[in-house]
Short mmCIF file of C-alpha atoms and ligand atoms in Angstrom, two decimals:
data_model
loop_
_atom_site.label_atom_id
_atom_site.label_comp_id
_atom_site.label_asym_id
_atom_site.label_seq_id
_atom_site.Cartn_x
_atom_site.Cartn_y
_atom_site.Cartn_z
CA UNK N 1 20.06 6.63 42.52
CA UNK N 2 19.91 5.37 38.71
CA UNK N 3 20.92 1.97 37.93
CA UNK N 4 21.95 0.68 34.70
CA UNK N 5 21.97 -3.07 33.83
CA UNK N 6 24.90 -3.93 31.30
CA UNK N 7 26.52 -7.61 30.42
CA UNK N 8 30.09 -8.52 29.99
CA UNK N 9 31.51 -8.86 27.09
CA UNK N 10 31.06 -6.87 23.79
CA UNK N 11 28.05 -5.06 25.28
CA UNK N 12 30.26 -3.14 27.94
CA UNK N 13 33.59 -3.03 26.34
CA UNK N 14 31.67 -0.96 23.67
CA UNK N 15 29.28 0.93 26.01
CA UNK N 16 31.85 2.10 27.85
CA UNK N 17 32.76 5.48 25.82
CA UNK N 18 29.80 5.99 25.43
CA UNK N 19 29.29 5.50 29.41
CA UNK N 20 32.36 7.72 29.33
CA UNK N 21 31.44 10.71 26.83
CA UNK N 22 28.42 10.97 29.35
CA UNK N 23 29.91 11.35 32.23
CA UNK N 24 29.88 7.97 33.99
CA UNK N 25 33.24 5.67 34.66
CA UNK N 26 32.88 2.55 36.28
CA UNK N 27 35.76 2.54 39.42
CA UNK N 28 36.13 -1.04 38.83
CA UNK N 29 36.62 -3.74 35.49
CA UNK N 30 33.89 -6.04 35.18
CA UNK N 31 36.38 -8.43 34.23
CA UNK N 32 38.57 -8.28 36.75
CA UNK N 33 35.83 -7.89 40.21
CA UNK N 34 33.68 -10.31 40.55
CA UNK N 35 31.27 -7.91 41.70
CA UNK N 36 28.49 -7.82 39.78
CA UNK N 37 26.95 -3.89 41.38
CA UNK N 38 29.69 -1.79 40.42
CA UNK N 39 30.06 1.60 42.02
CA UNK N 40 31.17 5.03 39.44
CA UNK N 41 32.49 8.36 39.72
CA UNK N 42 28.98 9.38 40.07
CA UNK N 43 27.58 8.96 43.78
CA UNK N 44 24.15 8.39 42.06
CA UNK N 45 25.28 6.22 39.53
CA UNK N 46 25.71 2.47 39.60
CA UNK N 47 26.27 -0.42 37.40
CA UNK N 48 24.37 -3.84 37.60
CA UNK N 49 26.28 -6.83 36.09
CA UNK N 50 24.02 -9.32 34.73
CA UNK N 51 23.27 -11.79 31.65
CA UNK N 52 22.49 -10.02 28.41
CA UNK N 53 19.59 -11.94 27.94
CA UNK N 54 18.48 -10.55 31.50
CA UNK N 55 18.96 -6.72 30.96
CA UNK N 56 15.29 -5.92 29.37
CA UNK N 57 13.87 -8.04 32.18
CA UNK N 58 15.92 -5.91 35.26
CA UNK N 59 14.77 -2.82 33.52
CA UNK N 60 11.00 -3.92 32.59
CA UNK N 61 10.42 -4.91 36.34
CA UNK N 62 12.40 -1.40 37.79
CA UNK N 63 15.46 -3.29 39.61
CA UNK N 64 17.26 -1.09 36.79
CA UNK N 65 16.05 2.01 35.47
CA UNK N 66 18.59 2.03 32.42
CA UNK N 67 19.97 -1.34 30.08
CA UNK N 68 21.62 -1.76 26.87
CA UNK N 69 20.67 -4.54 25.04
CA UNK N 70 20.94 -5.98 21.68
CA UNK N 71 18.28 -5.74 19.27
CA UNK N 72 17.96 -9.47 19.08
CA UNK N 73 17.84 -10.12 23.05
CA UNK N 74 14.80 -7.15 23.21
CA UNK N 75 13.33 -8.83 20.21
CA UNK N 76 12.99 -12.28 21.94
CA UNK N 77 12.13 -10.49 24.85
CA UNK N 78 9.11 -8.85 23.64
CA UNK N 79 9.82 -5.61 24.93
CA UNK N 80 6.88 -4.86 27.85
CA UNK N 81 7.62 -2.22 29.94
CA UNK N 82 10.44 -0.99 28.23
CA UNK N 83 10.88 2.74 26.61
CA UNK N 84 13.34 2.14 23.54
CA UNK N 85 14.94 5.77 22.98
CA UNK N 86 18.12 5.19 21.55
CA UNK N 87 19.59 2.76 18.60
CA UNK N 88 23.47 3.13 20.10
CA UNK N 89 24.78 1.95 16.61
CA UNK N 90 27.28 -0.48 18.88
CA UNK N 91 27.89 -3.89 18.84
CA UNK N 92 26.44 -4.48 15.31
CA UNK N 93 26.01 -7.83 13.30
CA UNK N 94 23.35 -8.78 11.19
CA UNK N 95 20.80 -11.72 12.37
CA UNK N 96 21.31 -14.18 9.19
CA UNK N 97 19.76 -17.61 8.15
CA UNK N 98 23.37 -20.22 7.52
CA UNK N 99 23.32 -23.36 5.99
CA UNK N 100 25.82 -26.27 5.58
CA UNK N 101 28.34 -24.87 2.48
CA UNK N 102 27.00 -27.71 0.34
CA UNK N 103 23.21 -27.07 1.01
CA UNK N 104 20.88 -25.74 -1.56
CA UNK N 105 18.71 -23.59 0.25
CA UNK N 106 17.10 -21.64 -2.27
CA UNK N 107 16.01 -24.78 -3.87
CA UNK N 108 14.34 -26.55 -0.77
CA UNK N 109 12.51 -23.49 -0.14
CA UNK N 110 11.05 -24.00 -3.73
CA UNK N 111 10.40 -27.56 -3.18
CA UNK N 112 8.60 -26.37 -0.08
CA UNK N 113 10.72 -28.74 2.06
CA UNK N 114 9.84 -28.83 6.21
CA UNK N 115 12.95 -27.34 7.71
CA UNK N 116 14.38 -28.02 10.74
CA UNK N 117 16.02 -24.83 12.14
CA UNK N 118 18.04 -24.71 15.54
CA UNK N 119 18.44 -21.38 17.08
CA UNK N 120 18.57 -19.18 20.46
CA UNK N 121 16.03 -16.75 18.30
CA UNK N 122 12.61 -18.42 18.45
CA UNK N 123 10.85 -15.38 18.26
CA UNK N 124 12.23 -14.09 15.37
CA UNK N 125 12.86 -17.16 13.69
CA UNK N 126 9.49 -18.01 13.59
CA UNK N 127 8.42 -14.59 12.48
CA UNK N 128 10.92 -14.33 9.76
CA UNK N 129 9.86 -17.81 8.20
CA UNK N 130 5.64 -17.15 8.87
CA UNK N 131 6.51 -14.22 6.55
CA UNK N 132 8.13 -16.37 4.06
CA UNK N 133 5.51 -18.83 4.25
CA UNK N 134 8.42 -21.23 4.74
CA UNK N 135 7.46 -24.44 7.32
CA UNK N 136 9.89 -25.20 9.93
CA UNK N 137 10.28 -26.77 12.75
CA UNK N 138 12.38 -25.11 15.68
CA UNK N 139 14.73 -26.12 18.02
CA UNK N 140 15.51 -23.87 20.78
CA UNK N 141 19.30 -24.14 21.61
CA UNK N 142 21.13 -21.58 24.31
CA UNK N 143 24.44 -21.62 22.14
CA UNK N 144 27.06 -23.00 19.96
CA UNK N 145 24.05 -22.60 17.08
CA UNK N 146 27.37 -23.59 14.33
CA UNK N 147 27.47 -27.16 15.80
CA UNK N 148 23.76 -28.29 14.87
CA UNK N 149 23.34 -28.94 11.22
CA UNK N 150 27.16 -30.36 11.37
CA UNK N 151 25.95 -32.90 13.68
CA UNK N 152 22.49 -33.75 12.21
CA UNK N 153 20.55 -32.00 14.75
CA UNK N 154 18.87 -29.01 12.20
CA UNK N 155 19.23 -27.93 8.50
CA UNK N 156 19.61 -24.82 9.21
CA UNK N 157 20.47 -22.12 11.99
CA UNK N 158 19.65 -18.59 12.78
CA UNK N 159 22.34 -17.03 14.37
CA UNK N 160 23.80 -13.39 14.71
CA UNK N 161 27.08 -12.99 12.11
CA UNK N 162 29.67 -10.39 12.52
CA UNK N 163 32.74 -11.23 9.96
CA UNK N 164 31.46 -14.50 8.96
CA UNK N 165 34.72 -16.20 10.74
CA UNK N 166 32.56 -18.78 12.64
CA UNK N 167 30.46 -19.80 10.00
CA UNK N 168 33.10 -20.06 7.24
CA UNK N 169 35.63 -22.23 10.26
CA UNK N 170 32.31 -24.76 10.53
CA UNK N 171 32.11 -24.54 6.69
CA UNK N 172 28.30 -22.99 7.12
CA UNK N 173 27.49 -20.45 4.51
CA UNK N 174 24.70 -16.96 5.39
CA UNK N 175 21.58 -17.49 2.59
CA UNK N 176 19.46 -14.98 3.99
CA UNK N 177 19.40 -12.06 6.49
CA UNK N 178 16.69 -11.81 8.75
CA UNK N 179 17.62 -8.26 10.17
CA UNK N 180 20.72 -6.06 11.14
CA UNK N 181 21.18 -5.71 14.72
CA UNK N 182 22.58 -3.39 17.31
CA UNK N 183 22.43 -2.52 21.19
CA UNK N 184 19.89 -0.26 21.85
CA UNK N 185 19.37 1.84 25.58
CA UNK N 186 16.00 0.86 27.55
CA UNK N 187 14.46 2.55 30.12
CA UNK N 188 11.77 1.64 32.39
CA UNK N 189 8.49 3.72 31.50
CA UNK N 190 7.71 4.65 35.36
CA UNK N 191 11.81 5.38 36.35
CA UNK N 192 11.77 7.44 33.06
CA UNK N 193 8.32 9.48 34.78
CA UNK N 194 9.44 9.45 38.65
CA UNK N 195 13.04 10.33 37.88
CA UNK N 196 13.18 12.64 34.74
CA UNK N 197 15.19 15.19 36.33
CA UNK N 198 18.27 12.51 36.39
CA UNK N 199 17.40 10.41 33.33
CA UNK N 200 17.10 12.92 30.91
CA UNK N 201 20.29 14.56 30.69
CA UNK N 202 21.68 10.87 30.84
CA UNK N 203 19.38 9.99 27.71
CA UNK N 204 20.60 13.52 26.00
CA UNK N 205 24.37 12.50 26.80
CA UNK N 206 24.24 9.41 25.30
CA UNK N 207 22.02 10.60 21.99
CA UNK N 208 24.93 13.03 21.48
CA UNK N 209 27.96 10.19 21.89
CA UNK N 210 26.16 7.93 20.13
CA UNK N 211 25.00 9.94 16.83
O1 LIG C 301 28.18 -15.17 25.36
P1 LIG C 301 27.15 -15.30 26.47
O2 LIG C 301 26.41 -16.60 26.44
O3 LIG C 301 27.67 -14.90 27.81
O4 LIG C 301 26.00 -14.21 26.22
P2 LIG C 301 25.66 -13.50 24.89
O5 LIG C 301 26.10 -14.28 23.70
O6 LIG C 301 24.23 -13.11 24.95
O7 LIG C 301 26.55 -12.19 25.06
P3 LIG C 301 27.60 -11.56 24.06
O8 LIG C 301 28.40 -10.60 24.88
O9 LIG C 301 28.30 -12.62 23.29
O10 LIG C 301 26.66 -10.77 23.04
C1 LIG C 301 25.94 -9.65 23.48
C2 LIG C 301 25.29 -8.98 22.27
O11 LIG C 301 26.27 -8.60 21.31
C3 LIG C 301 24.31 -9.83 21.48
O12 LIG C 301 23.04 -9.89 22.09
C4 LIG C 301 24.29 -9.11 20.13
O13 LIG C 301 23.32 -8.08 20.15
C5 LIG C 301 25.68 -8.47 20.04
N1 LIG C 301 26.59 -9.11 19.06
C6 LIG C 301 27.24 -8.43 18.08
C7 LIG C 301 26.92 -10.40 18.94
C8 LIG C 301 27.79 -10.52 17.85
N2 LIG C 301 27.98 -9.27 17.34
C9 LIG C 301 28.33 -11.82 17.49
N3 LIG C 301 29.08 -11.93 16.52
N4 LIG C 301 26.58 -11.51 19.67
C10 LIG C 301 27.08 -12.69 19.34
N5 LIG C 301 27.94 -12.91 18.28
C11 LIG C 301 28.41 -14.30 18.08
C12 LIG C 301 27.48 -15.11 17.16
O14 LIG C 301 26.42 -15.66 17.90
C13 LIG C 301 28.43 -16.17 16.59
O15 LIG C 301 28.60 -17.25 17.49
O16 LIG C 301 29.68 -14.33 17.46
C14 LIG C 301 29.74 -15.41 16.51
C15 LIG C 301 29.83 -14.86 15.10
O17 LIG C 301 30.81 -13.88 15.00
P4 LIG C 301 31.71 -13.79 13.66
O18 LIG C 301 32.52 -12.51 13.84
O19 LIG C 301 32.57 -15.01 13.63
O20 LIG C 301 30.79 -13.70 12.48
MG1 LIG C 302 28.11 -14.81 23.19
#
């Protein structure tokens, strides 16, 4: 059996030609069950339905040999355990630092102002302003990111932008980008050993839909 951990949303709506092009169809919509182990056309294929933040985590520990994750969930995640074969070039955005419209960022950088910067991304938030040798101080938030500096909470936010819709309708503004993002396949190191035979025609499929 291979199992391959995916979350709802943008994740599988975009995996799924790829999913497709390789030979695997779900027989039932995420959306629509609320089963969360989905069978496919392939006996010895199945679909987990979990959090994206929990993919890397089902595949580091083996309860899925396969995931696709964003770059920005693996990044937080640190990555143990976890063979990284394939950028999938789906579900792209770019990870950006926003700031109210009227805020001079630039110029409390230069003044070497203490920022306070609300995010889900502490990982690479803090990495990305070490490098800058910029000092903040961050608060860890599981969402709505836009609503913080509005509301006093942070000056700033790092959160993942697509069109820019939700920051321009919160009249935020992108200063900086911290990295361009995209869902990438994992596979655990031992399922990738113990069941070659299967995975690797699976990793070949999806190289070839995905290029
Ligand atoms: O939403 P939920 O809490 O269930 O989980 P999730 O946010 O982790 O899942 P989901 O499905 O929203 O995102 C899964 C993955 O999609 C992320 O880990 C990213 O790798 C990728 N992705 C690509 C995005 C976006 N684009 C994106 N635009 N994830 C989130 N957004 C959000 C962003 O956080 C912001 O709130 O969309 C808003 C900005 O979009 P624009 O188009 O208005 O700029
Ligand atoms: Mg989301």
């Amino acid at each position: 059996m291979i199992t391959i951990a995916l979350s709802k949303g943008r994740i599988y709506d975009e995996a799924l030609p790829l999913l497709k092009a390789a030979g695997i169809i779900a027989t039932e919509d995420p959306e629509l069950s609320r089963k969360l182990i989905l069978a496919t056309n392939r006996r010895n294929v199945r679909i987990l339905i979990v959090r994206s933040a929990d993919v890397p985590t089902y595949v580091q520990y083996g309860a899925a040999d396969l995931g696709i994750a964003g770059k920005d969930v693996l990044n937080e995640h640190g990555g143990r355990g976890l063979y990284q074969p394939l950028d999938l070039n789906i579900a792209c955005c770019r990870m950006m630092v926003a700031v109210p419209a009227g805020f001079d960022y630039q110029q409390a950088v230069r003044q070497g102002a203490r920022l306070r910067v609300a995010t889900k991304y502490v990982q690479a938030a803090r990495e990305h302003f070490a490098a800058k040798g910029v000092h903040v101080d961050l608060i860890k938030l599981y969402g709505s990111m836009e609503l913080a500096p509005l509301t006093g909470l942070a000056d700033a936010i790092v959160d993942l932008v697509a069109t820019g819709n939700t920051l321009r309708a919160n009249n935020l503004k992108a200063v900086e980008e911290i990295a361009p993002i995209s869902a990438r396949l994992i596979v655990n190191q031992a399922a990738l050993k113990l069941k070659r035979d299967s995975i690797q025609p699976l990793l070949d499929a999806l190289a070839r839909a995905a290029a």
